[in-house]
Amino acid sequence: MLDHVKAHMPLRERMLESERLMEETGCYDGITALQLRRQDPLKFETLHTKLRAFCVSAREMARRISASPGVREVGEMVVAIYTPEGDAIALSNGIMVHVHTMSRFIKWMIREGYEANPGIRPGDIFANNDAFIGTVQVPDVMDVVPIFHSGELIGWAGAVCHELEAGGITPGGDVCLAQERFTEGLFVCAEKIGENDEIRRDYVIRCERNLRMPIYWVLDEKAKVASCIDMRENLIALVDEIGLDYWKQISKEFIEEGRLSQLARTRQLTVPGIYRGHTFYGHVTEGKPGFQPLADPNWLYNIPVEMEITTEGKIKLDFEGTQPWGYHSMNCTPAGMDGGMFVTLTQHMNFEGLVNDGAWLATELKIPKGTWTNPDNEMVATATSWALLLPAYGVFQRLLSRGFLARGFIEEVFVGQVNSPMIEMGGESQYGTLFGMAHFECAAAGSGALAIKDGLDTAYVGWNPESDMGNIEIWEQNMPMLYIGRSILPNSGGAGKYRGGCAFISTWLVSKSNHLRLVTSEHSSRVFDNGGLCGGYPAPTCQMHRAVRDTNLAEIIAEKRPLPHTIGTDPAHSDLEKLVEGRHVTEEGPYITAPHKSGDIFTHSYNGGGGYGDVLERDPIKTAQDVENGFLTPEAAEQVFGIVIREVPQTDRLEADLAATAALREKMRAERITTSVPVSAWIAEEAKRVAACDFAPEVAKMHANAMKLSPRFAADFRKFWGLSEDFTVKY
């Protein structure tokens, strides 16, 4: 259909026509040839680069406007430019998970008839944080503004910031105690919040009266609107230069090129076929206040993932067999699942930056209705959807890496992301005012290992590739807690020929507040949610919280005695217990308990990544350096890696004893042979346990739910274990 005809169609019909052409031709908007690219490839690439520059520049400008440490320090923001129908053309760096979630938001408004009511006019500002419309979770607040040229809608500019406070049942943004939608906080459901480039005063008032710390939300709104206006004005100037008809054609070609590039890259880097992976997530709420009283308070989620790569290069992800949604905060939505796919692709296959919704169009997601990936009830909570999203897409990263390895691109192999537990807080600030905030130092966990080197230490999370923990001094300005320690967590990286990146642990002193509520979320307990690859071990994920109430810290400081800066290397007798008197508390899983007050001490640790390759192939010299630097304990070096570390008196350094290491490793390899059994024998023995339903209660419930929800999973389960066709798991 000719563009001039499309321009006069209602917006909803234009979008449906574009989708019809995609379905009919297999090409975006029916573009079967990149004519403008063929005519002038240099101009084509130059314009695409300009659009990305518009986005990057607008984001950096907005970061300077925003007062939020989440945006300024950690970079929790992304901006993008869209077609009139809501498809992403170009995007900035940052939290790229939200590029396609914003697309869903725009398309939702179009489908709901916003062009007629409330109207889409120059200068309008629309906002949303409803995950069932198009975002991941409540604190991900997105703004979009329409872009008009000569009276015609020619695109949209959009921006997302992750807010530090959402007004939920617990302070912060990732409201872990939310068990249905109504406790998550302030919802903005695809609302027109401004006109004539100005945010409405009544909207600001609603924010001020529904948030514990509204200043950051409101200032972030202004920053987002400024970035959108900047992109809009730059785009209008560009269209003035190249012509409206040229823009309408080339913007669509950019997306089709993105689709073709994604298919080509997949064909180049991977081997077609079906790849399968699995992970688990454990959540312990037993005895914790505020959670709904359930018969089974501890939950275990299985997350099977099947990836099919077609000969054309299309990637299809299937989550068949995963668990149902529940009355907890970890449910996800189709928008969130799309976002997980998008942020993974932009890091692992489209890292040059010239990526858009074309890459998403070259993929396909199967997210079964009724599961946590696609709830059939829009009243469920999604506040901590990353708890399941991260391990799910960690599997996807490892499946992609199998494809890279099979094709021979060993340097592309990456064990992947990990869950990144978050600490949030609220109550009385050090200034005597009400406050609430999420602490985003979690944006610097350890990454999984690579096939050619160790993972990144305290420098990676999957949801924000820029990964920055922020400055201690800035965080201290915003919370009534003082750092008395922030240090590497030894042994937190998964073991392997190349180890996973290590995480860190923070230790705080509660200061100038007699009512501080501390809440943590997104912990996987008692199971590994981030595996290794090619023999590498998973990283530990069951980190404990340690707190000391009613301490004698004032006395310790007055007498200038040593302070505890971390928990130390002895888990049975931490440095806190050695140095501080008071009521010592150790908590597994999410931390939610009575408020803390000045003088209390609290620790929170993050996660490391999985390892790659055989632990007995690790370089002893490099391991000695790890021990020297505190990334690994000498005991772990010897017991896990078979590397003997000695202290050299002459140099006062730790070095690997190569002769002793060789002997120990020979012994460990011999033990492997004598203690191992054939896989077939192991399966036969385990099949007896399965047939007898000899499971822990959480495991039994997990299998029963998966089999009930997915006939295909049930059939595969019975076939693999040699069970009868009517076998069911009872719990």
XYZ file of C-alpha atoms in Angstrom:
731
model
C 0.000 0.000 0.000
C 1.346 3.462 -0.906
C 2.645 5.591 1.961
C 0.488 8.583 1.050
C -2.591 6.393 1.380
C -1.398 5.054 4.745
C -0.844 8.583 6.011
C -4.589 9.309 5.782
C -5.671 6.068 7.439
C -6.651 6.080 11.135
C -3.655 5.156 13.257
C -5.146 1.846 14.401
C -5.796 0.795 10.812
C -2.236 1.780 9.848
C -0.862 -0.453 12.590
C -3.103 -3.392 11.647
C -2.171 -2.957 7.985
C 1.525 -3.031 8.864
C 0.997 -6.230 10.867
C -0.976 -7.757 7.980
C 1.827 -6.992 5.534
C 4.351 -8.585 7.891
C 2.204 -11.699 8.132
C 1.660 -11.820 4.367
C 5.202 -11.139 3.140
C 7.352 -12.145 6.113
C 8.991 -8.707 5.860
C 8.407 -5.713 8.088
C 5.618 -3.516 6.679
C 5.808 -5.532 3.464
C 9.274 -4.180 2.595
C 10.734 -6.929 0.437
C 13.729 -4.888 -0.774
C 15.893 -2.259 0.926
C 15.676 0.180 -1.956
C 17.113 3.253 -0.220
C 19.984 1.242 1.197
C 20.771 -0.059 -2.265
C 20.585 3.440 -3.799
C 22.919 5.091 -1.298
C 24.317 2.766 1.397
C 26.530 5.467 2.911
C 23.588 7.833 3.400
C 21.546 4.945 4.812
C 24.140 4.083 7.457
C 24.861 7.734 8.226
C 21.205 8.455 8.963
C 20.879 5.380 11.162
C 23.960 6.451 13.109
C 22.504 9.949 13.481
C 19.314 8.534 14.972
C 21.288 6.540 17.509
C 23.334 9.640 18.305
C 20.086 11.532 18.945
C 19.062 8.843 21.429
C 22.419 8.608 23.212
C 22.730 12.392 23.459
C 19.177 12.754 24.804
C 19.802 10.088 27.437
C 23.020 11.662 28.657
C 21.350 15.078 28.853
C 18.468 13.582 30.856
C 20.862 11.863 33.265
C 22.302 15.271 34.129
C 18.807 16.653 34.788
C 17.675 13.747 36.936
C 18.413 13.961 40.649
C 17.820 10.253 41.171
C 20.978 8.314 42.031
C 19.444 5.350 40.204
C 19.577 7.313 36.951
C 22.626 9.514 37.578
C 24.865 6.936 39.238
C 23.737 3.622 37.774
C 22.269 4.704 34.434
C 18.828 3.134 34.957
C 17.406 4.793 31.846
C 16.944 4.229 28.131
C 15.463 6.304 25.307
C 14.318 5.337 21.813
C 12.611 6.569 18.629
C 9.584 4.732 17.192
C 7.490 4.620 14.039
C 3.915 5.993 14.165
C 2.761 2.381 14.659
C 5.050 1.962 17.667
C 8.002 -0.048 16.325
C 11.483 0.854 17.594
C 13.803 2.394 15.005
C 16.801 3.384 17.134
C 17.743 3.291 20.815
C 20.330 4.492 23.263
C 22.497 2.494 25.615
C 21.154 1.774 29.094
C 18.334 -0.501 30.244
C 17.577 -1.801 26.748
C 15.090 -4.302 28.150
C 12.500 -1.544 27.836
C 12.811 -0.711 24.162
C 10.197 -3.246 23.117
C 8.132 -2.805 26.278
C 7.645 0.834 25.207
C 6.638 -0.456 21.795
C 3.916 -2.513 23.471
C 2.779 0.580 25.388
C 2.408 2.659 22.213
C 0.625 -0.132 20.371
C -1.726 -0.653 23.332
C -2.800 2.993 23.171
C -3.351 2.718 19.429
C -5.457 -0.429 19.799
C -7.509 1.192 22.557
C -8.445 4.105 20.284
C -6.414 6.858 21.943
C -6.264 8.717 18.624
C -9.945 9.590 19.127
C -10.077 9.752 22.911
C -8.155 11.217 24.736
C -6.545 12.285 21.464
C -2.949 12.294 20.258
C -1.774 15.833 19.574
C 1.513 17.728 19.321
C 2.935 18.384 22.788
C 1.069 15.518 24.472
C 2.860 13.392 27.068
C 1.745 9.835 27.873
C 3.029 7.694 30.754
C 2.696 4.061 31.817
C 4.022 1.595 34.367
C 1.392 -1.156 34.032
C 3.206 -4.366 33.109
C 0.133 -5.801 31.399
C 0.108 -2.775 29.075
C 3.826 -2.619 28.440
C 6.640 -2.543 31.012
C 8.326 -5.059 33.323
C 7.380 -3.829 36.804
C 5.818 -0.866 38.602
C 9.038 1.170 39.142
C 9.747 1.080 35.387
C 7.901 4.267 34.441
C 7.883 5.170 30.744
C 6.963 8.395 28.972
C 6.298 8.794 25.248
C 5.542 11.882 23.173
C 4.187 11.904 19.610
C 6.257 13.510 16.855
C 4.387 15.470 14.181
C 5.657 16.983 10.952
C 3.452 19.105 8.697
C 0.455 17.994 10.723
C 1.185 14.274 10.297
C 2.246 11.844 13.031
C 5.664 10.582 11.898
C 6.874 8.802 15.025
C 7.232 8.731 18.798
C 10.027 9.504 21.235
C 10.101 7.421 24.411
C 12.087 7.222 27.645
C 12.099 4.919 30.682
C 13.565 5.438 34.149
C 13.584 2.890 36.943
C 12.181 4.684 39.974
C 13.615 4.123 43.439
C 10.216 4.304 45.189
C 6.794 3.181 43.970
C 4.545 3.613 46.996
C 3.871 -0.088 47.558
C 3.144 -2.130 50.651
C 6.869 -2.143 51.411
C 9.155 0.814 50.616
C 11.180 0.898 47.426
C 10.300 -0.226 43.931
C 10.691 -4.014 43.791
C 7.905 -4.565 46.320
C 8.651 -8.131 47.363
C 5.708 -8.387 49.747
C 3.176 -7.567 47.018
C 0.989 -10.606 46.482
C -1.551 -9.048 44.143
C -1.688 -5.944 41.992
C -3.344 -3.770 44.614
C -0.322 -3.725 46.912
C 2.363 -2.834 44.330
C 2.120 0.939 44.526
C 1.223 3.849 42.262
C -0.051 2.712 38.856
C -0.078 5.002 35.817
C -2.074 3.105 33.213
C -1.283 4.588 29.790
C -2.390 8.052 30.914
C -2.028 11.406 29.225
C -0.037 13.205 31.924
C 0.803 16.371 30.031
C -0.042 18.717 27.201
C 1.913 21.391 25.335
C 5.168 19.808 26.547
C 4.204 20.408 30.199
C 3.425 17.796 32.842
C -0.010 18.312 34.372
C -0.094 19.689 37.901
C -2.784 17.227 39.006
C -0.510 14.328 38.000
C 2.352 15.765 40.042
C 0.018 16.131 43.025
C -1.021 12.485 42.700
C 2.646 11.476 42.775
C 3.353 13.691 45.780
C 0.471 12.158 47.746
C 1.114 8.504 46.873
C 4.888 8.102 47.120
C 7.195 8.075 50.114
C 9.853 10.057 48.268
C 8.130 11.707 45.263
C 10.969 14.082 44.396
C 12.877 11.487 42.366
C 9.816 10.266 40.455
C 8.778 13.825 39.552
C 12.273 14.976 38.592
C 12.742 11.814 36.511
C 9.503 12.659 34.702
C 10.963 16.039 33.800
C 14.198 14.418 32.680
C 12.327 11.926 30.482
C 10.153 14.622 28.912
C 13.250 16.722 28.220
C 14.929 13.775 26.498
C 11.823 13.096 24.404
C 11.560 16.736 23.344
C 15.241 16.740 22.439
C 14.809 13.660 20.246
C 11.637 15.086 18.725
C 13.245 18.384 17.738
C 16.321 16.649 16.317
C 14.144 14.294 14.288
C 11.973 17.121 12.928
C 15.122 18.949 11.823
C 16.394 15.779 10.176
C 13.107 15.264 8.301
C 13.247 18.897 7.151
C 16.630 18.039 5.676
C 15.885 14.694 4.005
C 12.186 15.105 3.208
C 9.075 13.557 4.756
C 8.569 10.855 2.128
C 12.209 9.778 2.398
C 11.895 9.556 6.212
C 8.752 7.440 6.086
C 10.432 4.965 3.763
C 13.866 4.801 5.360
C 12.510 4.446 8.903
C 10.703 1.276 7.834
C 13.776 0.023 5.960
C 15.886 0.471 9.104
C 13.633 -2.005 10.920
C 13.572 -4.518 8.075
C 17.363 -4.289 7.872
C 17.469 -5.012 11.612
C 15.367 -8.130 11.076
C 17.545 -9.345 8.210
C 20.727 -8.597 10.158
C 19.507 -10.591 13.154
C 18.697 -13.592 10.952
C 22.071 -13.348 9.215
C 23.970 -13.076 12.485
C 22.175 -16.075 13.934
C 23.036 -18.122 10.833
C 26.654 -16.988 11.079
C 27.205 -17.585 14.798
C 25.115 -20.657 15.622
C 24.180 -24.112 14.374
C 20.505 -24.791 13.559
C 18.726 -27.240 15.791
C 16.932 -27.636 19.100
C 18.741 -26.736 22.336
C 17.369 -27.479 25.778
C 18.276 -26.049 29.165
C 16.851 -25.910 32.652
C 17.173 -23.893 35.807
C 15.375 -23.542 39.123
C 14.438 -20.807 41.543
C 13.818 -21.390 45.244
C 11.924 -18.937 47.417
C 11.750 -19.329 51.193
C 9.004 -17.384 52.997
C 8.340 -19.737 55.901
C 8.018 -17.810 59.141
C 8.474 -14.427 57.470
C 5.956 -11.735 58.448
C 3.581 -10.290 55.890
C 3.429 -13.187 53.432
C 0.077 -14.863 52.923
C -0.321 -17.980 55.078
C 0.060 -20.826 52.611
C 0.115 -24.566 53.130
C 3.444 -24.582 51.280
C 5.301 -21.367 52.186
C 8.509 -22.373 50.405
C 8.278 -22.391 46.630
C 10.424 -24.099 44.016
C 10.093 -23.029 40.387
C 11.368 -25.118 37.518
C 12.189 -23.136 34.391
C 12.716 -25.408 31.366
C 13.711 -23.570 28.189
C 13.776 -24.965 24.670
C 15.458 -22.924 21.963
C 14.989 -23.755 18.304
C 17.206 -22.134 15.685
C 15.818 -22.526 12.188
C 17.906 -22.735 9.036
C 16.609 -19.258 8.193
C 18.163 -17.972 11.434
C 14.998 -17.421 13.445
C 15.281 -17.997 17.199
C 12.264 -19.570 18.889
C 12.101 -19.775 22.686
C 9.605 -22.089 24.378
C 8.858 -22.010 28.134
C 6.446 -24.952 28.059
C 6.466 -26.849 31.355
C 7.220 -23.982 33.688
C 5.177 -23.185 36.796
C 1.810 -21.455 37.161
C 1.520 -17.857 38.318
C 1.072 -17.394 42.035
C 0.138 -14.987 44.800
C 3.601 -13.498 45.008
C 5.519 -10.659 43.392
C 7.598 -12.752 40.952
C 5.076 -13.126 38.110
C 5.964 -11.699 34.715
C 3.972 -10.504 31.697
C 4.407 -10.906 27.921
C 5.942 -7.426 27.844
C 8.518 -8.437 30.440
C 9.326 -11.659 28.600
C 9.788 -9.674 25.368
C 12.062 -7.314 27.260
C 14.180 -10.179 28.536
C 14.602 -11.434 24.982
C 15.471 -7.967 23.682
C 18.075 -7.095 26.310
C 19.758 -10.472 25.780
C 19.939 -10.063 22.009
C 21.334 -6.530 22.280
C 24.208 -7.790 24.429
C 25.068 -11.092 22.824
C 24.348 -10.697 19.124
C 23.720 -7.013 18.331
C 26.310 -5.318 20.484
C 27.339 -2.711 17.885
C 24.346 -0.578 18.868
C 22.549 -0.434 15.522
C 19.665 -2.563 16.698
C 15.914 -2.019 16.748
C 12.618 -3.903 16.746
C 13.766 -5.773 13.647
C 15.844 -8.021 15.916
C 12.756 -8.789 17.983
C 10.798 -9.617 14.804
C 13.424 -12.263 14.012
C 12.480 -14.171 17.160
C 9.448 -15.985 18.501
C 8.368 -16.573 22.101
C 6.073 -19.293 23.352
C 4.927 -18.300 26.823
C 2.137 -20.646 27.940
C -1.023 -19.007 29.270
C -1.520 -19.449 32.987
C 2.174 -19.691 33.826
C 4.287 -17.061 35.567
C 5.476 -15.990 32.081
C 1.946 -15.148 30.919
C -0.652 -15.018 33.726
C -4.300 -15.391 32.767
C -5.178 -13.008 35.585
C -4.134 -9.358 35.213
C -4.601 -8.717 38.929
C -1.446 -10.655 39.878
C 1.647 -8.861 41.194
C 4.748 -8.422 39.014
C 6.845 -6.244 41.324
C 9.854 -8.612 41.436
C 9.428 -10.291 38.063
C 13.214 -10.179 37.581
C 13.469 -12.933 40.201
C 12.333 -15.432 37.561
C 13.211 -13.438 34.434
C 16.935 -13.370 35.211
C 17.475 -17.102 35.684
C 15.181 -17.822 32.705
C 17.196 -15.661 30.338
C 20.419 -16.866 31.932
C 19.461 -20.245 30.451
C 18.868 -18.520 27.100
C 22.362 -17.032 27.251
C 23.881 -20.437 27.909
C 21.856 -21.982 25.071
C 23.102 -19.288 22.702
C 26.628 -20.000 23.908
C 26.205 -23.666 23.034
C 25.345 -22.531 19.525
C 28.392 -20.248 19.395
C 30.596 -23.098 20.622
C 29.162 -25.535 18.085
C 29.935 -23.091 15.272
C 33.457 -22.495 16.585
C 33.073 -18.947 17.926
C 34.595 -19.785 21.287
C 35.326 -16.136 22.043
C 31.567 -15.418 22.016
C 30.749 -18.046 24.662
C 29.412 -16.481 27.868
C 27.946 -18.395 30.802
C 25.575 -15.510 31.369
C 23.804 -13.398 33.910
C 22.855 -14.085 37.481
C 20.106 -13.035 39.816
C 20.941 -9.780 41.543
C 19.277 -9.541 44.970
C 18.134 -6.046 45.894
C 17.913 -4.190 49.188
C 15.189 -1.594 49.702
C 14.356 0.554 52.668
C 12.071 3.189 54.064
C 10.820 4.855 57.202
C 12.480 7.814 58.884
C 15.444 9.323 57.063
C 18.556 10.814 58.663
C 16.913 14.194 58.035
C 13.833 13.295 60.060
C 11.595 12.981 56.993
C 9.643 10.106 55.463
C 11.607 8.292 52.786
C 11.659 5.156 50.679
C 14.170 3.921 48.121
C 15.690 0.978 46.323
C 19.463 0.650 46.590
C 20.843 0.073 43.110
C 24.354 -1.004 43.958
C 22.965 -4.400 42.927
C 23.692 -3.291 39.345
C 27.239 -4.599 39.745
C 27.106 -8.320 40.436
C 29.529 -10.936 39.132
C 29.051 -12.218 35.598
C 29.306 -15.751 34.344
C 32.653 -16.916 33.003
C 33.630 -16.827 29.341
C 35.175 -19.674 27.399
C 38.438 -17.731 27.167
C 38.703 -15.914 30.510
C 37.194 -15.347 33.937
C 33.915 -13.534 34.383
C 33.670 -9.909 35.425
C 33.988 -9.211 39.147
C 31.336 -6.861 40.567
C 30.726 -5.387 37.124
C 27.745 -6.971 35.379
C 24.008 -7.522 35.503
C 21.887 -8.737 32.623
C 19.272 -5.993 32.900
C 21.715 -3.097 32.584
C 24.831 -3.775 30.496
C 26.482 -0.564 31.779
C 26.497 -2.039 35.303
C 27.666 0.489 37.883
C 27.257 0.179 41.661
C 27.396 3.954 42.204
C 29.387 5.953 44.713
C 29.086 5.146 48.404
C 28.904 8.846 49.289
C 25.889 9.417 47.016
C 23.962 6.491 48.472
C 24.748 7.671 52.002
C 23.150 11.019 51.202
C 19.889 9.239 50.451
C 19.604 6.663 53.228
C 20.166 6.642 57.007
C 22.920 4.049 56.761
C 26.686 4.493 56.731
C 28.988 2.040 55.009
C 31.478 0.381 57.308
C 32.445 -2.086 54.606
C 32.028 -2.955 50.931
C 34.234 -5.827 49.882
C 34.644 -8.760 47.536
C 32.812 -11.902 48.656
C 35.355 -14.767 48.504
C 34.330 -17.950 46.665
C 31.212 -16.273 45.234
C 32.174 -16.992 41.608
C 31.350 -20.418 40.169
C 34.381 -22.674 39.844
C 35.785 -23.833 36.514
C 38.763 -23.616 34.210
C 37.598 -20.019 34.086
C 35.739 -18.928 37.189
C 32.622 -16.820 37.322
C 32.913 -13.225 38.415
C 32.817 -12.603 42.142
C 30.152 -10.606 43.924
C 30.515 -8.256 46.869
C 29.011 -7.759 50.290
C 28.075 -4.452 51.919
C 28.015 -3.819 55.652
C 26.142 -0.816 57.015
C 25.669 0.963 60.302
C 22.141 2.332 60.749
C 22.577 6.017 61.520
C 20.300 8.826 62.716
C 17.064 6.885 62.368
C 14.948 5.098 64.928
C 12.618 3.548 62.370
C 14.301 1.968 59.348
C 12.509 -0.810 57.504
C 14.876 -3.035 55.524
C 13.504 -5.403 52.890
C 15.395 -7.540 50.389
C 14.134 -9.471 47.390
C 15.041 -11.696 44.447
C 16.937 -14.315 46.386
C 17.077 -17.900 45.220
C 17.388 -20.166 48.247
C 18.546 -23.787 48.499
C 18.884 -24.244 44.727
C 21.285 -22.909 42.097
C 19.636 -20.522 39.660
C 22.735 -19.666 37.602
C 24.494 -22.737 36.282
C 27.920 -23.303 34.796
C 28.818 -24.439 31.287
C 30.954 -27.242 29.859
C 31.737 -28.682 33.288
C 31.857 -25.389 35.152
C 30.147 -25.214 38.533
C 27.223 -22.958 39.413
C 27.866 -20.060 41.748
C 26.421 -20.088 45.260
C 23.146 -18.197 45.475
C 21.948 -18.896 49.013
C 23.578 -15.927 50.706
C 22.541 -15.145 54.275
C 21.675 -11.775 55.760
C 23.387 -10.981 59.019
C 22.225 -8.269 61.362
C 23.184 -7.177 64.845
C 20.641 -5.283 66.929
C 21.283 -3.321 70.134
C 25.006 -3.268 69.476
C 27.829 -1.903 71.610
C 29.205 -0.083 68.563
C 29.310 3.312 70.281
C 31.572 1.803 72.919
C 33.762 0.140 70.253
C 34.170 3.429 68.399
C 34.902 5.386 71.570
C 37.621 2.899 72.519
C 38.946 2.836 68.928
C 38.636 -0.931 68.705
C 38.448 -2.697 65.325
C 35.154 -2.432 63.421
C 33.703 -5.328 61.406
C 34.007 -4.448 57.723
C 32.673 -7.743 56.350
C 31.560 -11.143 57.603
C 35.026 -12.649 57.115
C 35.891 -16.074 55.729
C 34.525 -18.227 58.534
C 30.767 -18.646 57.972
C 30.366 -20.397 61.324
C 31.892 -17.477 63.234
C 31.608 -14.189 61.380
C 33.617 -11.046 62.055
C 30.425 -9.465 63.369
C 30.224 -12.112 66.078
C 33.914 -11.781 66.864
C 33.947 -8.009 67.195
C 30.448 -6.823 68.146
C 28.147 -7.580 71.050
C 24.371 -7.520 70.628
C 21.497 -9.624 69.309
C 22.910 -11.457 66.289
C 20.460 -12.505 63.565
C 21.052 -14.689 60.495
C 18.264 -14.835 57.878
C 17.912 -16.921 54.728
C 16.132 -15.622 51.648
C 14.180 -12.362 51.598
C 14.761 -10.234 54.657
C 11.681 -8.669 56.183
C 11.416 -8.124 59.907
C 10.944 -5.490 62.596
C 12.378 -2.004 61.922
C 15.993 -1.255 62.740
C 17.322 1.747 64.631
C 20.544 3.704 64.976
C 23.489 1.568 66.002
C 22.265 -1.623 64.332
C 24.472 -3.355 61.756
C 23.203 -5.033 58.589
C 24.885 -6.950 55.768
C 23.644 -7.691 52.266
C 25.472 -9.728 49.636
C 25.033 -10.149 45.904
C 25.602 -13.028 43.492
C 28.523 -14.218 41.431
C 28.403 -15.976 38.060
C 28.779 -19.586 36.967
C 32.063 -21.136 35.863
C 33.249 -22.577 32.552
C 35.206 -25.784 32.006
C 36.848 -28.362 34.261
C 38.031 -27.032 37.623
C 41.144 -29.235 37.432
C 42.292 -27.328 34.331
C 42.452 -23.965 36.078
C 45.735 -22.073 35.991
C 47.470 -22.461 39.415
C 49.353 -19.166 39.051
C 46.163 -17.208 38.420
C 44.465 -18.991 41.315
C 47.267 -17.966 43.664
C 46.635 -14.371 42.613
C 42.927 -14.834 43.354
C 43.746 -16.060 46.850
C 46.194 -13.206 47.354
C 43.533 -10.678 46.333
C 40.732 -12.177 48.421
C 38.629 -13.575 45.562
C 39.170 -17.139 46.766
C 40.096 -18.775 50.060
C 43.094 -21.139 50.256
C 40.743 -23.944 51.372
C 38.571 -23.541 48.265
C 41.638 -23.405 46.028
C 42.765 -26.779 47.351
C 39.448 -28.566 47.851
C 37.717 -27.407 44.652
C 40.501 -26.676 42.168
C 43.155 -29.075 43.496
C 45.626 -26.196 43.772
C 47.955 -26.065 46.764
C 48.818 -22.540 47.910
C 51.879 -21.834 50.053
C 53.091 -18.672 51.721
C 56.612 -17.764 50.659
C 58.406 -16.185 53.669
C 61.054 -14.462 51.566
C 58.492 -12.465 49.578
C 55.549 -12.558 52.022
C 53.415 -13.596 49.048
C 51.172 -16.537 48.291
C 52.272 -18.811 45.476
C 51.041 -22.046 43.940
C 53.065 -25.155 44.797
C 53.126 -26.649 41.299
C 54.521 -30.045 42.290
C 52.042 -30.512 45.136
C 49.232 -29.292 42.852
C 50.094 -31.823 40.147
C 50.090 -34.652 42.691
C 46.810 -33.571 44.252
C 45.115 -33.251 40.885
C 46.277 -36.694 39.836
C 44.718 -38.040 43.031
C 41.454 -36.141 42.422
C 41.196 -37.448 38.841
C 41.698 -41.001 40.105
C 38.932 -40.481 42.667
C 36.614 -39.291 39.921
C 37.117 -42.558 38.059
C 36.596 -44.770 41.081
C 33.514 -42.955 42.399
C 31.728 -42.248 39.103
C 28.981 -44.394 37.592
C 27.649 -44.582 34.028
C 24.872 -42.100 33.300
C 22.555 -44.971 32.388
C 23.073 -46.550 35.808
C 22.480 -43.258 37.576
C 19.236 -42.686 35.634
C 18.029 -46.211 36.416
C 18.600 -45.680 40.131
C 16.965 -42.259 40.158
C 13.994 -43.644 38.202
C 13.128 -45.742 41.231
C 12.911 -42.639 43.386
C 10.794 -40.855 40.792
C 8.381 -43.788 40.499
C 8.012 -43.800 44.284
C 7.553 -39.998 44.360
C 10.462 -39.839 46.771
C 10.740 -36.053 46.601
C 11.072 -33.196 49.026
C 7.671 -31.486 49.398
C 8.710 -28.472 47.309
C 10.017 -30.711 44.508
C 6.846 -32.807 44.503
C 4.674 -29.708 44.249
C 6.853 -28.323 41.457
C 6.550 -31.489 39.327
C 2.831 -31.854 40.040
C 2.077 -28.288 38.964
C 4.172 -28.550 35.814
C 2.538 -31.824 34.774
C -0.953 -30.497 35.481
C -0.405 -27.300 33.513
C 1.459 -28.818 30.551
C 0.441 -32.143 28.974
C 3.569 -32.003 26.830
C 5.825 -31.654 29.841
C 3.956 -34.498 31.554
C 4.402 -36.767 28.517
C 8.115 -35.948 28.253
C 8.583 -36.524 31.994
C 6.901 -39.932 31.895
C 8.798 -40.999 28.789
C 12.203 -39.982 30.131
C 11.751 -41.829 33.438
C 9.976 -44.852 31.916
C 6.721 -44.249 33.787
C 3.186 -45.344 32.998
C 0.923 -43.043 30.981
C -1.283 -42.372 34.001
C 1.588 -41.547 36.383
C 1.101 -38.369 38.416
C 3.074 -36.764 41.191
C 1.169 -36.353 44.444
C 2.022 -33.876 47.178
